[in-house]
CSV table of C-alpha atoms in Angstrom, one decimal:
chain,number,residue,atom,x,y,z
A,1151,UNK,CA,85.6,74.1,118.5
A,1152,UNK,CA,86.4,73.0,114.9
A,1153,UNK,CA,86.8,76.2,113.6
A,1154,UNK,CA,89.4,77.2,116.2
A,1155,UNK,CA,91.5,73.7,115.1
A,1156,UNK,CA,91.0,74.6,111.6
A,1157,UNK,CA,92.7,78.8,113.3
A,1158,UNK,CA,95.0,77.2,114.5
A,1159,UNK,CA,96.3,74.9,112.0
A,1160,UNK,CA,96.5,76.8,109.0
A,1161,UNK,CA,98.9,77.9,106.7
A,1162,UNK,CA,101.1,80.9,107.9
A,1163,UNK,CA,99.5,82.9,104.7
A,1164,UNK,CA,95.9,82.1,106.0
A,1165,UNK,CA,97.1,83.4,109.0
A,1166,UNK,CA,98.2,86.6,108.2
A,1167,UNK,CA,95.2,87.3,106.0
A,1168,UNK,CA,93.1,86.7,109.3
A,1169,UNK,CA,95.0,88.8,111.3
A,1170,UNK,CA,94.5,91.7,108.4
A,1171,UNK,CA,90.8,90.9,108.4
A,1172,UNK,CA,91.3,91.5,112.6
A,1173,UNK,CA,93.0,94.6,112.2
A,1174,UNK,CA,90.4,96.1,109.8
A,1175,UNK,CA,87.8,95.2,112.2
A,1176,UNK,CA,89.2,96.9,115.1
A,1177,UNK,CA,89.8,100.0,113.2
A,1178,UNK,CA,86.2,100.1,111.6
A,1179,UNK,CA,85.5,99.3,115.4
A,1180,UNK,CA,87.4,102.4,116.9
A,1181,UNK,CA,85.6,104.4,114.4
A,1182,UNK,CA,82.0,103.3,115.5
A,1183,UNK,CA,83.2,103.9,119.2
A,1184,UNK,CA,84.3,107.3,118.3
A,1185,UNK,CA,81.0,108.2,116.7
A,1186,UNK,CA,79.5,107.2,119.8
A,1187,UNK,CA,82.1,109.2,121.9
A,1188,UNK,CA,81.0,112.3,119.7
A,1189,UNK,CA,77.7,111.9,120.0
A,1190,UNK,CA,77.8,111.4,124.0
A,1191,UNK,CA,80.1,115.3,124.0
A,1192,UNK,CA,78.4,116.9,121.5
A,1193,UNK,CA,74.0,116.4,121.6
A,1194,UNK,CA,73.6,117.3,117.8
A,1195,UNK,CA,71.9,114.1,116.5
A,1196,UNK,CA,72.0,115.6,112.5
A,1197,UNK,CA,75.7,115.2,112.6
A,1198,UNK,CA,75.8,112.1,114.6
A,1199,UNK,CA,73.7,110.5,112.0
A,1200,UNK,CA,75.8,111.8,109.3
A,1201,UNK,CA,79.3,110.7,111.2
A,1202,UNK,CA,77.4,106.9,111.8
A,1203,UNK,CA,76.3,107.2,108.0
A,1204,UNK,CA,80.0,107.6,107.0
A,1205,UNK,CA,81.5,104.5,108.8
A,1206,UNK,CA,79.1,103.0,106.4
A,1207,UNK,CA,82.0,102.8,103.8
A,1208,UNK,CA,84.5,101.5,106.2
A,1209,UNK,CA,82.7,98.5,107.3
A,1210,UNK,CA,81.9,97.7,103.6
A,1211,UNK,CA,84.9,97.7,103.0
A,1212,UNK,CA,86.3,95.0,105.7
A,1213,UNK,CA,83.3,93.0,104.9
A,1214,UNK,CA,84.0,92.8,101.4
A,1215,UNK,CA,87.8,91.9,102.7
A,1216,UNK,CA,86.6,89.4,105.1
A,1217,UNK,CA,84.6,87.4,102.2
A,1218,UNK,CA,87.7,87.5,99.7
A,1219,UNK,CA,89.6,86.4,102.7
A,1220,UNK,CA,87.3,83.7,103.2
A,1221,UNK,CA,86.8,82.2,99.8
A,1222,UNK,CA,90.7,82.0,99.8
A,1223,UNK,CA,90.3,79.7,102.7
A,1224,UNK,CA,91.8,76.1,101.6
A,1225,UNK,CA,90.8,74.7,105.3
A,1226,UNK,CA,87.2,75.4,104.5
A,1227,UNK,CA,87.3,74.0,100.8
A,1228,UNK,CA,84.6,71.4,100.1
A,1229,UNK,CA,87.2,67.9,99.0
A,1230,UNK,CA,86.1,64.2,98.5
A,1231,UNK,CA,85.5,62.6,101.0
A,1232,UNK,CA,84.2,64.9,104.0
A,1233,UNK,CA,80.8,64.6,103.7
A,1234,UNK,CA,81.3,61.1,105.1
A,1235,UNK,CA,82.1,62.4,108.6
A,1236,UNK,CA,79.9,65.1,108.3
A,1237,UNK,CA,82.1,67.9,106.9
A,1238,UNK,CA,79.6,68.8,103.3
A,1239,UNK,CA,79.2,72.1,101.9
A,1240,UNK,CA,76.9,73.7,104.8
A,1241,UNK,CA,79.1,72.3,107.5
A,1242,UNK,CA,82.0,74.3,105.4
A,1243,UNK,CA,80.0,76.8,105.2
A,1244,UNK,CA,79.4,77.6,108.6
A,1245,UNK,CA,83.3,77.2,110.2
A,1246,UNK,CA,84.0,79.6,107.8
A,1247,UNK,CA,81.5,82.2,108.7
A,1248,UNK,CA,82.3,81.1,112.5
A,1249,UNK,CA,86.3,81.4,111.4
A,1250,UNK,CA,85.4,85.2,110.0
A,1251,UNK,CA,83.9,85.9,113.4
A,1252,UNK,CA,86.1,85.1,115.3
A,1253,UNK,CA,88.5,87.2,113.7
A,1254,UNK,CA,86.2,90.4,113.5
A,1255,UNK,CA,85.1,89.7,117.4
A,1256,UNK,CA,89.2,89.9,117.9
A,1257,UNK,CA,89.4,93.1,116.1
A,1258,UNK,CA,86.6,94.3,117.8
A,1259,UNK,CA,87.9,93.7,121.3
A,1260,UNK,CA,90.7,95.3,120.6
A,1261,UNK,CA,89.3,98.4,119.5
A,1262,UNK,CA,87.2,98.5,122.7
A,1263,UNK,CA,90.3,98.3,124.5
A,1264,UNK,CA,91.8,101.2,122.5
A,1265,UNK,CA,89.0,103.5,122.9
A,1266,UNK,CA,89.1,102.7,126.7
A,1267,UNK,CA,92.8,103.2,127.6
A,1268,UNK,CA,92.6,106.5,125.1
A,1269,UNK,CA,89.8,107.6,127.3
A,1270,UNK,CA,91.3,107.1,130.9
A,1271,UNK,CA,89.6,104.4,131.7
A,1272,UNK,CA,91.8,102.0,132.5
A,1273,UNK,CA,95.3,103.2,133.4
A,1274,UNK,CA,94.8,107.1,133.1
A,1275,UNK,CA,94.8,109.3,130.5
A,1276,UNK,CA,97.3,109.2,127.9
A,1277,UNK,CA,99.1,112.1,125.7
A,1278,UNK,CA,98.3,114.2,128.5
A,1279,UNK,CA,94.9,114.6,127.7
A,1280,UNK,CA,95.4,115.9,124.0
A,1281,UNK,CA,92.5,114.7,121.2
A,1282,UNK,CA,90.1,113.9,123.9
A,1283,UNK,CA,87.1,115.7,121.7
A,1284,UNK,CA,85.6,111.8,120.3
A,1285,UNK,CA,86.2,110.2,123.2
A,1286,UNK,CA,83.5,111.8,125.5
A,1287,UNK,CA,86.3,111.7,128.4
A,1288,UNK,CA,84.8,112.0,132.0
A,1289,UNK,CA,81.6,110.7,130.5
A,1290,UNK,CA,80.3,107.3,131.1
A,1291,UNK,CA,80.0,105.6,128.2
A,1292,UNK,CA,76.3,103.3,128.3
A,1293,UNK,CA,78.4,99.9,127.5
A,1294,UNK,CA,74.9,98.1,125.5
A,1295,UNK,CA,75.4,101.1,122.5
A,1296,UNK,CA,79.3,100.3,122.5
A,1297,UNK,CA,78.6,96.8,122.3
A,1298,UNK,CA,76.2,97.1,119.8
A,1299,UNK,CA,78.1,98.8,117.5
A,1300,UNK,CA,81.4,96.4,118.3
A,1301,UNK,CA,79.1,93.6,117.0
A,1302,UNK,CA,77.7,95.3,113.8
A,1303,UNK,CA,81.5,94.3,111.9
A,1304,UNK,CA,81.4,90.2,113.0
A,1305,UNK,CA,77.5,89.6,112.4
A,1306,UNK,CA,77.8,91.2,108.9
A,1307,UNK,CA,81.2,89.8,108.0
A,1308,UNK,CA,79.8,86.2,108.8
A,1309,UNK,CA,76.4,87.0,107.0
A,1310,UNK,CA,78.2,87.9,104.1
A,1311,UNK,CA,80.2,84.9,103.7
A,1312,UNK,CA,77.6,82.8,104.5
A,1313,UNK,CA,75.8,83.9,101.8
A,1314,UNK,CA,78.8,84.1,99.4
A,1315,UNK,CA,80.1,80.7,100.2
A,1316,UNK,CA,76.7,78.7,100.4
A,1317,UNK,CA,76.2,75.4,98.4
A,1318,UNK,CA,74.9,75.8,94.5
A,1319,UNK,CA,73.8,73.4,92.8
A,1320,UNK,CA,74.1,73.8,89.3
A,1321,UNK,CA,71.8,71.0,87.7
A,1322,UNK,CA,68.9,71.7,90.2
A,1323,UNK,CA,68.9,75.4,89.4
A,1324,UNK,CA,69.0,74.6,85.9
A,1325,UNK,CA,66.1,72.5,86.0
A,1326,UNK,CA,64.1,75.3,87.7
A,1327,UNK,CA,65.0,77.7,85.5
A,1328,UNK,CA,64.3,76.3,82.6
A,1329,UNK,CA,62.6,72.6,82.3
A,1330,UNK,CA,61.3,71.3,79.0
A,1331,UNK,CA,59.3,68.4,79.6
A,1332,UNK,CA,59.3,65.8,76.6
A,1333,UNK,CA,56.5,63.0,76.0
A,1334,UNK,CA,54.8,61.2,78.6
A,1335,UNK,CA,56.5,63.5,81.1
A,1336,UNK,CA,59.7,63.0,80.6
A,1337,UNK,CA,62.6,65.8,80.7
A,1338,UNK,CA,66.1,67.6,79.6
A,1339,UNK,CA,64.4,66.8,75.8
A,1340,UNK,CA,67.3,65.7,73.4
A,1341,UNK,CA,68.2,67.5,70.3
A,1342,UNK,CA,67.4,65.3,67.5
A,1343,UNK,CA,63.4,64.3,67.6
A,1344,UNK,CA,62.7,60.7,68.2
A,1345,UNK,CA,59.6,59.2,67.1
A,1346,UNK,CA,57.4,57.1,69.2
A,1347,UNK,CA,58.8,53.7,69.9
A,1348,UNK,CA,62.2,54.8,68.6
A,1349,UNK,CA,64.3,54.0,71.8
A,1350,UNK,CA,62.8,50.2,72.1
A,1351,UNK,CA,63.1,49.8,68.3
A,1352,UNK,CA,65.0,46.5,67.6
A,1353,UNK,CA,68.5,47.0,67.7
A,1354,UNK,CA,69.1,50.5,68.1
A,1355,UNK,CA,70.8,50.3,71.8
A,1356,UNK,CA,72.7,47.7,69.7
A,1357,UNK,CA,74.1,50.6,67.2
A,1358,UNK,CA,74.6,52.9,70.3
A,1359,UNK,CA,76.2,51.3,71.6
A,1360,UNK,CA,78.5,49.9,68.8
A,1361,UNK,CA,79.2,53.5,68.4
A,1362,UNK,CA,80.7,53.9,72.2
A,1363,UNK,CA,82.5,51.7,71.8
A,1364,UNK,CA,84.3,53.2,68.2
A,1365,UNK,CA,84.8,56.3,70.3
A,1366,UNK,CA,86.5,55.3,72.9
A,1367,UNK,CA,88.8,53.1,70.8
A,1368,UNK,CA,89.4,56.0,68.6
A,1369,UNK,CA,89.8,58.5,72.0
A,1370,UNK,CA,93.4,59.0,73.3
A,1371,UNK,CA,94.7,57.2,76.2
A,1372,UNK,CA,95.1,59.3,79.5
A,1373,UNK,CA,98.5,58.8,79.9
A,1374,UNK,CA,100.1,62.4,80.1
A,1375,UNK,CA,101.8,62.1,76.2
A,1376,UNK,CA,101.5,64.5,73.4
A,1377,UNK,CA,98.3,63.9,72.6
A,1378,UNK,CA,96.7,63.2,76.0
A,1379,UNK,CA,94.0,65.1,77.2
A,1380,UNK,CA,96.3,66.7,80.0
A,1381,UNK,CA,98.1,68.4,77.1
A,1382,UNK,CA,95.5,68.6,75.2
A,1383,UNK,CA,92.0,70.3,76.8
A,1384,UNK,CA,93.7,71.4,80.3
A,1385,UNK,CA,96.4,74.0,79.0
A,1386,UNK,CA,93.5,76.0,77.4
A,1387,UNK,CA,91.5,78.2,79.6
A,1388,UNK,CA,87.9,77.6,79.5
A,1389,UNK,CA,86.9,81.9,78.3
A,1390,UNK,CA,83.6,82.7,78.7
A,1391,UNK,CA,81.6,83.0,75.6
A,1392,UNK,CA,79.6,86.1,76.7
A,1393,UNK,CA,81.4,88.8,78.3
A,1394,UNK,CA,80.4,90.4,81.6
A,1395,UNK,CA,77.0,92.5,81.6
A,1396,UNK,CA,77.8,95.3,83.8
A,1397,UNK,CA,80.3,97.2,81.1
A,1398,UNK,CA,76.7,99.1,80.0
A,1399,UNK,CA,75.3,99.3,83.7
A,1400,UNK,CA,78.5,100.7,84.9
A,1401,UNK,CA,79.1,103.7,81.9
A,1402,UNK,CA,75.2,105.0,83.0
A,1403,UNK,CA,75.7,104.9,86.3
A,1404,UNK,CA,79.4,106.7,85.9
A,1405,UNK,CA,77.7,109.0,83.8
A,1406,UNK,CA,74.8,110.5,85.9
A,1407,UNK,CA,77.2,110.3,89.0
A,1408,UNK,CA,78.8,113.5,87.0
A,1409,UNK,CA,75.7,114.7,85.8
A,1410,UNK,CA,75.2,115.1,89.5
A,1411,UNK,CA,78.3,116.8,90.9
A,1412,UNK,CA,78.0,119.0,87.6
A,1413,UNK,CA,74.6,120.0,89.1
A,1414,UNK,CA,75.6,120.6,92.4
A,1415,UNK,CA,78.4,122.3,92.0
A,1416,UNK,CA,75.6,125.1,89.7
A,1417,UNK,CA,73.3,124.9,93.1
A,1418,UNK,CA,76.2,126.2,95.5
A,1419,UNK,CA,79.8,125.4,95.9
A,1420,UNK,CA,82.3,125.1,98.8
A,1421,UNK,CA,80.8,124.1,102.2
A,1422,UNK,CA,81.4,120.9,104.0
A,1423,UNK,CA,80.0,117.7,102.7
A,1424,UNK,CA,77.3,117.4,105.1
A,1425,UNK,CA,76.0,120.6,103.3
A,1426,UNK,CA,76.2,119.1,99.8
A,1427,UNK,CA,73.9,116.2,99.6
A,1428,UNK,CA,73.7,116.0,96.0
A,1429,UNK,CA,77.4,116.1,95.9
A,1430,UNK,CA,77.6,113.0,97.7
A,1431,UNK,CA,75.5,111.7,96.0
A,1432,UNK,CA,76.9,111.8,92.7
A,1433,UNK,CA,80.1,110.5,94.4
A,1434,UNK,CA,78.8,108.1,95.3
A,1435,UNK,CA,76.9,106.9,91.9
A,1436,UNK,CA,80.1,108.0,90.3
A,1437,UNK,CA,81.8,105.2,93.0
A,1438,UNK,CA,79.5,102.7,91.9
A,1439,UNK,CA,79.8,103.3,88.0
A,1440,UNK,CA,83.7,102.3,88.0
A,1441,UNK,CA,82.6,99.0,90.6
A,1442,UNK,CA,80.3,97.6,88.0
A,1443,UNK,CA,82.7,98.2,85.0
A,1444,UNK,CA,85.2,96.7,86.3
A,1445,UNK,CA,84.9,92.8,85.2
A,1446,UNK,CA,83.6,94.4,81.4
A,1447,UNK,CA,86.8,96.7,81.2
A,1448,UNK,CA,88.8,93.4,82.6
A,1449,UNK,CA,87.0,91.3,79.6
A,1450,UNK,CA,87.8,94.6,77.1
A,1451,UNK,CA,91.1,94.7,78.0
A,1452,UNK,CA,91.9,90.7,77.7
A,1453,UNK,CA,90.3,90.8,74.1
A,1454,UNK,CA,92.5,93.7,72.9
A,1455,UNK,CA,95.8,92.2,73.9
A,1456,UNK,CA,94.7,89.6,71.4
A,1457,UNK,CA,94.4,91.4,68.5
A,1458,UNK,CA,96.7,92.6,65.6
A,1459,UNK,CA,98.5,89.4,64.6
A,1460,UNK,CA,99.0,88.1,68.2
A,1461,UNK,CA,101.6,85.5,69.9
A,1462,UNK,CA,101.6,82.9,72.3
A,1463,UNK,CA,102.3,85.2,75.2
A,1464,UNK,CA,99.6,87.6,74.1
A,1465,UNK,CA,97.1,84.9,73.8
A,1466,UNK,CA,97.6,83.8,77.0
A,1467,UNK,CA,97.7,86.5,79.0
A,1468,UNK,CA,94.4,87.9,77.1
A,1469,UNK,CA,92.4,84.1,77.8
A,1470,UNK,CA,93.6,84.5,81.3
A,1471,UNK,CA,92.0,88.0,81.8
A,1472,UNK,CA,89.3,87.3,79.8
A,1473,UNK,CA,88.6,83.8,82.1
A,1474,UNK,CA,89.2,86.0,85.2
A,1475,UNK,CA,87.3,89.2,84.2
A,1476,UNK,CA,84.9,88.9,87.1
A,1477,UNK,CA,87.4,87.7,89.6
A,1478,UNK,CA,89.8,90.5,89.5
A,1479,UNK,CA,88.1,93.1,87.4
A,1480,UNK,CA,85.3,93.6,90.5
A,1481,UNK,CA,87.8,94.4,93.1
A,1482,UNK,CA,90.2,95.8,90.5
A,1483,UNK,CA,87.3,98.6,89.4
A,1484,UNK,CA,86.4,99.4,93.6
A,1485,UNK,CA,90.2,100.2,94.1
A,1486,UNK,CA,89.8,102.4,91.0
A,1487,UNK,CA,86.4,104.1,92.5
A,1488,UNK,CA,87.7,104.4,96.1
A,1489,UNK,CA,91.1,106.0,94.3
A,1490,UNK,CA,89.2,108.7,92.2
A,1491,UNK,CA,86.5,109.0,95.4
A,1492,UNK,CA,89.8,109.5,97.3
A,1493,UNK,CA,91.0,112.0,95.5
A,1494,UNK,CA,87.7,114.3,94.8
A,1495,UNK,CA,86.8,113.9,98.7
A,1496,UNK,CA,90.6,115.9,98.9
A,1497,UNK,CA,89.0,118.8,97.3
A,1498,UNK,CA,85.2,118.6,99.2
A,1499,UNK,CA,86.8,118.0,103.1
A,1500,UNK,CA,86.8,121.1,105.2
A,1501,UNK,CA,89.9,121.3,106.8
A,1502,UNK,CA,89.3,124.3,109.0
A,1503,UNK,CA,87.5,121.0,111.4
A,1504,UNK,CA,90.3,119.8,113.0
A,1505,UNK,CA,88.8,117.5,115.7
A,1506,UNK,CA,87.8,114.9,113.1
A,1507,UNK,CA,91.4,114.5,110.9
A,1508,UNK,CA,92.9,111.7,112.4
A,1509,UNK,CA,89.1,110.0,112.2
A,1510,UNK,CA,89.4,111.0,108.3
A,1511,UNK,CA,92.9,109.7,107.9
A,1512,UNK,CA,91.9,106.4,109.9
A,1513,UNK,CA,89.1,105.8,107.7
A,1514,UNK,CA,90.6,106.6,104.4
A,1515,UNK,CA,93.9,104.2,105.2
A,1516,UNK,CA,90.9,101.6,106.3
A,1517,UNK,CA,89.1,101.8,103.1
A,1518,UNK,CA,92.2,101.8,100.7
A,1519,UNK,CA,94.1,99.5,102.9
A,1520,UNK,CA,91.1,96.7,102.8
A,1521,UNK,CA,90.4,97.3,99.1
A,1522,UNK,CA,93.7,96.6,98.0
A,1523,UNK,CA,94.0,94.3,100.5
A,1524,UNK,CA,91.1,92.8,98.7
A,1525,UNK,CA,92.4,93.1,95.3
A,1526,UNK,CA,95.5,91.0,95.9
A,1527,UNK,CA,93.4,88.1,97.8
A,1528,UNK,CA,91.3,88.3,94.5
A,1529,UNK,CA,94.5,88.2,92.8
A,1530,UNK,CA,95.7,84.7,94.7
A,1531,UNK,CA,92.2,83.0,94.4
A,1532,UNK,CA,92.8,83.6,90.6
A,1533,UNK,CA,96.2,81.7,90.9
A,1534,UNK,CA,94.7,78.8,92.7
A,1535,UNK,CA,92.1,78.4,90.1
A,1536,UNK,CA,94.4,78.7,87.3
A,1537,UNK,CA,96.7,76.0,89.1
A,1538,UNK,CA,95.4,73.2,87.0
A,1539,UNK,CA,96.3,75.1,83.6
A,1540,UNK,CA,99.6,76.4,85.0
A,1541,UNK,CA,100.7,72.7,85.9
A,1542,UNK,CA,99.4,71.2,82.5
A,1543,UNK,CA,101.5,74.6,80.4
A,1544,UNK,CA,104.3,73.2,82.5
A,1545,UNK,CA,104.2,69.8,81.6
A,1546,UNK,CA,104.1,70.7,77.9
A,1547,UNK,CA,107.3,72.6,77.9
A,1548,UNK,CA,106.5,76.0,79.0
A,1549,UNK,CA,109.4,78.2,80.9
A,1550,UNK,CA,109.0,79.9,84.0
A,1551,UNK,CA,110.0,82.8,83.0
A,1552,UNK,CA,107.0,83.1,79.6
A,1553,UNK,CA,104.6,82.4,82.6
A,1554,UNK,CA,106.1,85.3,84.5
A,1555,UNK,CA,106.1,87.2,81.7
A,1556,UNK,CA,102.4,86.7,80.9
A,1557,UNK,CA,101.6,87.8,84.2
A,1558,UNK,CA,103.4,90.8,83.9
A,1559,UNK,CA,101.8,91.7,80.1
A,1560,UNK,CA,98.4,91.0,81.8
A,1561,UNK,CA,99.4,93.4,85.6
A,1562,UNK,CA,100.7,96.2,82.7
A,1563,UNK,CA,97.8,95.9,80.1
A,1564,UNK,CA,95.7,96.6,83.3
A,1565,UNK,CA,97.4,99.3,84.3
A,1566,UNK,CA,97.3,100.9,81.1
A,1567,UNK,CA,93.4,101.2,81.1
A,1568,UNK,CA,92.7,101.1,84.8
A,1569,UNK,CA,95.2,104.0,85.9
A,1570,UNK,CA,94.6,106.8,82.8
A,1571,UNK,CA,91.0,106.0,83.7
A,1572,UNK,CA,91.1,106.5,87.0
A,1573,UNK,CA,92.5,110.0,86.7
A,1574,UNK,CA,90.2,111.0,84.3
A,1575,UNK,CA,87.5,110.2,86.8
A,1576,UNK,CA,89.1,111.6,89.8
A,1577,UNK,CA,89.8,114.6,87.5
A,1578,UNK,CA,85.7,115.0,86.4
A,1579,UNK,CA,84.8,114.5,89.6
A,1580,UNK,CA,86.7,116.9,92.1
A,1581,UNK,CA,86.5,119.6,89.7
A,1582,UNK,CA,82.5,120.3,90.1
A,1583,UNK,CA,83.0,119.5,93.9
A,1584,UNK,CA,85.7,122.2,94.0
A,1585,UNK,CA,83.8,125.0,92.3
């Protein structure tokens, strides 16, 4: 019941993205019916299996829409004071996955009620009949499979943001980790070595504290001037010292995803994909390779915008895509491997098979529409956690329009590394699948 008052009283952006995260489902829906519609006309369990195995990259892709959709969520952000009546992190935590639900069992019913009126069921059928090869028309249609597969889209979407969104804590996995236990079992052991009886020594709390109090006459007062730590500490993004590890992971895995289509397109060439396994394959690893590079080329690309002799609007647009590398360089680098897949599955898809085009088209506007889709929810979660910086920049002087300009620098810079790459990669990879 909460989680329909937080539905219905949210913001009309929140909204909308839950109504996108609806309409994904009921397409990735309609394509699980239609599998099942194929399988009930046509008894040849290889290629069912191989059709279910390929709405496999649909429903990733809404899931991983759902969770960006969900972390984006201000009605399910953990504030002060809601743990006192009984809103804490796990409380959160569940009307959000109960919120993503809800949405994916709308999509899902709606996709059931598709497949039905497409199939006659309910008011006759329509188009005269036309395209009636996935829809097992005349057929009954066993109503425990179609359900089962409706409800494979809301249980994983709500696993997967309950798993994203669940509460960390910082300081107790820190002290798992790692715990170094001092002398008489104490822990978190200082830096400087104390000798025994040094803390109880005659007036050394004294001199502590003596020295506290130096420090905080000496320390600026918070009052939003020049030198106040609003100005001061807030206007500088925090970048990570260490840049993303998956720059490494991602080039191997690109790699032998072409080592693989180069070897299957020696073993045999042309054939539909079903017949080319090892083509998939390296597709697929190919796929994967530009995913995990992503956040590492993101990190690359903020550092080389600051070098050469660089200005105030270069270093801020490099710290901000250096801060934001994983944020935006994840879903940034799957729009980039479902682009170049895209464009290599062009050259692999037999075309002579006319039953299954508008299934193909369906599922290739679902999986670019949620991963862009994706990318520019990533995209506003990165403004809302850069709103604290972009107010303090404001205070100190900063126009409008050098903000607007740093976001442009960082969308072109981007552009500059993501799109050559991504052709390159499209280019590699259809021309062993085409041979």
């Amino acid at each position: 019941m909460l989680a329909l008052r937080l539905t219905r009283g949210a913001h009309p952006a929140v909204q909308l993205r839950r109504l996108l995260v609806a309409a994904a489902s009921a397409g990735t829906g309609f394509l699980l019916l239609s599998v099942l519609g194929h399988a009930l006309g046509h008894p040849d369990p290889p290629s069912s299996a191989l059709r279910l195995a390929w709405c496999a990259v649909p429903m990733a892709a809404t899931v991983h829409f759902a969770v960006a959709v969900a972390r984006t969520d201000p009605g399910t952000r953990p504030r002060p004071g809601l743990s006192a009546i009984g809103l804490g992190p796990v409380r959160l935590m569940a009307i959000s996955a109960a919120t993503t639900a809800l949405s994916c069992v709308l999509g899902s019913a709606l996709a059931l009620l598709v497949f039905l009126h497409l199939r006659g069921d309910l008011t006759g059928t329509p188009f005269d009949g036309a395209a009636t090869d996935f829809l097992a028309a005349g057929r009954p249609l066993p109503l425990p499979a179609a359900l089962t597969l409706l409800a494979l889209v809301p249980l994983s979407a709500s696993a997967a943001v309950a798993v994203a969104l669940r509460p960390r804590e910082p300081a107790a996995e820190a002290d798992r980790a790692g715990r170094a236990y001092g002398r008489f079992g104490a822990y978190r052991r200082t830096a400087a070595h104390e000798s025994f009886g040094a803390y109880g020594r005659f007036g050394k709390q004294l001199g502590a504290a003596a020295r506290g109090r130096r420090t905080a006459r000496a320390a600026p007062e918070p009052d939003g001037g020049e030198d106040g730590p609003e100005n001061s500490a807030d206007a500088r993004p925090a970048v990570p010292l260490t840049p993303p590890s998956g720059l490494p992971w991602g080039i191997t895995v690109l790699a032998v995803g072409l080592a693989v289509e180069a070897f299957a397109s020696r073993t045999g060439g042309g054939g539909a994909p079903g017949d080319r396994p090892s083509a998939l394959l390296g597709l697929a690893l190919t796929a994967v390779g530009l995913a995990l590079a992503g956040p590492g080329l993101t990190h690359l690309c903020g550092r080389l915008l600051q070098t050469v002799r660089p200005g105030a609007l270069r270093l801020l647009a490099g710290r901000v895509l250096m801060t934001e590398a994983t944020r935006i360089g994840r879903p940034l680098g799957v729009v980039c491997a479902v682009l170049s897949a895209a464009y290599a599955m062009a050259s692999l898809h037999d075309r002579e098979d006319a039953s299954t085009g508008p299934l193909v088209v369906l599922g290739a506007l679902l999986v670019a529409g949620c991963t862009t889709a994706t990318l520019l929810t990533a995209a506003v979660e990165a403004r809302q956690a850069r709103a604290g910086t972009t107010a303090a920049l404001r205070r100190l002087g900063a126009a409008t329009g050098t903000l607007r300009r740093a976001a442009v620098l960082r969308a072109g810079a981007l552009l500059a590394l993501f799109g050559p790459l991504t052709l390159v990669v499209a280019e590699l990879s259809a021309w062993p699948l085409a041979h």
